[in-house]
Amino acid sequence: MTSTQLRNPALVVVDVQNGFVNRHSKHVVPAIADLITAWTSLKLPVVFTRYLNQPGSAYEKYFSWSRLMESPEIDLAPEIQPLAAGHPVIDKLGYTLFSDEGAALVSDQGWNDLVFCGIATESCVLKSAADAFERGYGPWVVTDACASDAGTETHEAGLAVTRRLIGRRQLVTTSTLLESLAPTQADR
């Protein structure tokens, strides 16, 4: 990965909410916070998503899952809240960033590459990255800044499917990503 590969990128922080932070996923929150801090220090844009479940939703109907309907579950994790100040937060009713509001934001901002991190690897991160791919955006998934609230095995399964859907080279580590964004001697 080189900086020339990323064109007008944005970091998409997916659903790092109290309701998704648990014993399986809490380890990734500091890594996501560090990534956001490094990204914003480069004056690059960040967008946050929040999943909001609704009474009668498909999640409630088919999974009997009625969580993430109100505060504090829907709130961004405490470590992430201050980092979201001044950045767009897209509330969504499904898995993907590409709700009407999210799709309009990406288009209006002219972002070409979308770099995804967050919770959960196998659902909202995967779906957002696959949708970005299908819409012609460059999708990137930061593997060490994602986790599953269902555990490591589910996280790894999500990464395996993501590789199949968007390409194995689109999965990167935080260090690889940040190295690609660091100015070279020629840029100084």
mmCIF file with all atom_site columns, C-alpha atoms in Angstrom, residues 12 14 49 59 92-100 102-103 106-107 111-116 121-141 161-162 164-167 170:
data_model
loop_
_atom_site.group_PDB
_atom_site.id
_atom_site.type_symbol
_atom_site.label_atom_id
_atom_site.label_alt_id
_atom_site.label_comp_id
_atom_site.label_asym_id
_atom_site.label_entity_id
_atom_site.label_seq_id
_atom_site.pdbx_PDB_ins_code
_atom_site.Cartn_x
_atom_site.Cartn_y
_atom_site.Cartn_z
_atom_site.occupancy
_atom_site.B_iso_or_equiv
_atom_site.pdbx_formal_charge
_atom_site.auth_seq_id
_atom_site.auth_comp_id
_atom_site.auth_asym_id
_atom_site.auth_atom_id
_atom_site.pdbx_PDB_model_num
ATOM 1  C CA . VAL A 1 12  ? -15.150 5.357   8.675  1.00 0.00 ? 12  VAL A CA 1
ATOM 2  C CA . VAL A 1 14  ? -18.251 1.784   12.415 1.00 0.00 ? 14  VAL A CA 1
ATOM 3  C CA . THR A 1 49  ? -21.680 5.471   12.331 1.00 0.00 ? 49  THR A CA 1
ATOM 4  C CA . TYR A 1 59  ? -33.390 -7.821  13.929 1.00 0.00 ? 59  TYR A CA 1
ATOM 5  C CA . LYS A 1 92  ? -28.340 3.987   10.544 1.00 0.00 ? 92  LYS A CA 1
ATOM 6  C CA . LEU A 1 93  ? -31.055 1.378   10.870 1.00 0.00 ? 93  LEU A CA 1
ATOM 7  C CA . GLY A 1 94  ? -29.140 -1.409  9.113  1.00 0.00 ? 94  GLY A CA 1
ATOM 8  C CA . TYR A 1 95  ? -25.673 -2.806  8.665  1.00 0.00 ? 95  TYR A CA 1
ATOM 9  C CA . THR A 1 96  ? -24.187 -0.384  6.160  1.00 0.00 ? 96  THR A CA 1
ATOM 10 C CA . LEU A 1 97  ? -22.763 3.128   6.109  1.00 0.00 ? 97  LEU A CA 1
ATOM 11 C CA . PHE A 1 98  ? -24.686 3.571   2.859  1.00 0.00 ? 98  PHE A CA 1
ATOM 12 C CA . SER A 1 99  ? -28.024 4.697   4.235  1.00 0.00 ? 99  SER A CA 1
ATOM 13 C CA . ASP A 1 100 ? -29.430 7.632   2.249  1.00 0.00 ? 100 ASP A CA 1
ATOM 14 C CA . GLY A 1 102 ? -24.343 8.117   4.541  1.00 0.00 ? 102 GLY A CA 1
ATOM 15 C CA . ALA A 1 103 ? -24.347 7.695   0.760  1.00 0.00 ? 103 ALA A CA 1
ATOM 16 C CA . VAL A 1 106 ? -19.671 10.206  0.859  1.00 0.00 ? 106 VAL A CA 1
ATOM 17 C CA . SER A 1 107 ? -20.774 11.520  -2.528 1.00 0.00 ? 107 SER A CA 1
ATOM 18 C CA . TRP A 1 111 ? -14.263 10.754  -1.028 1.00 0.00 ? 111 TRP A CA 1
ATOM 19 C CA . ASN A 1 112 ? -12.765 8.053   -3.246 1.00 0.00 ? 112 ASN A CA 1
ATOM 20 C CA . ASP A 1 113 ? -11.271 5.659   -0.713 1.00 0.00 ? 113 ASP A CA 1
ATOM 21 C CA . LEU A 1 114 ? -13.046 4.596   2.469  1.00 0.00 ? 114 LEU A CA 1
ATOM 22 C CA . VAL A 1 115 ? -10.987 3.122   5.290  1.00 0.00 ? 115 VAL A CA 1
ATOM 23 C CA . PHE A 1 116 ? -13.120 1.080   7.698  1.00 0.00 ? 116 PHE A CA 1
ATOM 24 C CA . THR A 1 121 ? -16.052 -7.146  11.623 1.00 0.00 ? 121 THR A CA 1
ATOM 25 C CA . GLU A 1 122 ? -18.456 -9.789  10.293 1.00 0.00 ? 122 GLU A CA 1
ATOM 26 C CA . SER A 1 123 ? -21.491 -7.559  9.946  1.00 0.00 ? 123 SER A CA 1
ATOM 27 C CA . CYS A 1 124 ? -21.453 -3.759  9.772  1.00 0.00 ? 124 CYS A CA 1
ATOM 28 C CA . VAL A 1 125 ? -17.764 -3.384  8.829  1.00 0.00 ? 125 VAL A CA 1
ATOM 29 C CA . LEU A 1 126 ? -18.017 -6.155  6.207  1.00 0.00 ? 126 LEU A CA 1
ATOM 30 C CA . LYS A 1 127 ? -21.307 -4.888  4.748  1.00 0.00 ? 127 LYS A CA 1
ATOM 31 C CA . SER A 1 128 ? -20.097 -1.284  4.561  1.00 0.00 ? 128 SER A CA 1
ATOM 32 C CA . ALA A 1 129 ? -16.842 -2.319  2.866  1.00 0.00 ? 129 ALA A CA 1
ATOM 33 C CA . ALA A 1 130 ? -18.654 -4.587  0.383  1.00 0.00 ? 130 ALA A CA 1
ATOM 34 C CA . ASP A 1 131 ? -21.153 -1.831  -0.402 1.00 0.00 ? 131 ASP A CA 1
ATOM 35 C CA . ALA A 1 132 ? -18.287 0.635   -0.936 1.00 0.00 ? 132 ALA A CA 1
ATOM 36 C CA . PHE A 1 133 ? -16.696 -1.856  -3.340 1.00 0.00 ? 133 PHE A CA 1
ATOM 37 C CA . GLU A 1 134 ? -19.937 -2.282  -5.290 1.00 0.00 ? 134 GLU A CA 1
ATOM 38 C CA . ARG A 1 135 ? -20.430 1.492   -5.487 1.00 0.00 ? 135 ARG A CA 1
ATOM 39 C CA . GLY A 1 136 ? -16.971 2.011   -6.989 1.00 0.00 ? 136 GLY A CA 1
ATOM 40 C CA . TYR A 1 137 ? -15.173 3.354   -3.914 1.00 0.00 ? 137 TYR A CA 1
ATOM 41 C CA . GLY A 1 138 ? -11.825 1.980   -2.802 1.00 0.00 ? 138 GLY A CA 1
ATOM 42 C CA . PRO A 1 139 ? -12.636 -0.039  0.343  1.00 0.00 ? 139 PRO A CA 1
ATOM 43 C CA . TRP A 1 140 ? -9.956  -0.691  2.956  1.00 0.00 ? 140 TRP A CA 1
ATOM 44 C CA . VAL A 1 141 ? -10.415 -2.598  6.223  1.00 0.00 ? 141 VAL A CA 1
ATOM 45 C CA . VAL A 1 161 ? -15.304 -13.226 3.882  1.00 0.00 ? 161 VAL A CA 1
ATOM 46 C CA . THR A 1 162 ? -14.151 -9.616  3.504  1.00 0.00 ? 162 THR A CA 1
ATOM 47 C CA . ARG A 1 164 ? -13.255 -12.762 -0.736 1.00 0.00 ? 164 ARG A CA 1
ATOM 48 C CA . LEU A 1 165 ? -15.592 -9.810  -1.343 1.00 0.00 ? 165 LEU A CA 1
ATOM 49 C CA . ILE A 1 166 ? -13.233 -6.836  -1.686 1.00 0.00 ? 166 ILE A CA 1
ATOM 50 C CA . GLY A 1 167 ? -9.790  -8.395  -2.307 1.00 0.00 ? 167 GLY A CA 1
ATOM 51 C CA . GLN A 1 170 ? -7.680  -4.235  0.726  1.00 0.00 ? 170 GLN A CA 1
#
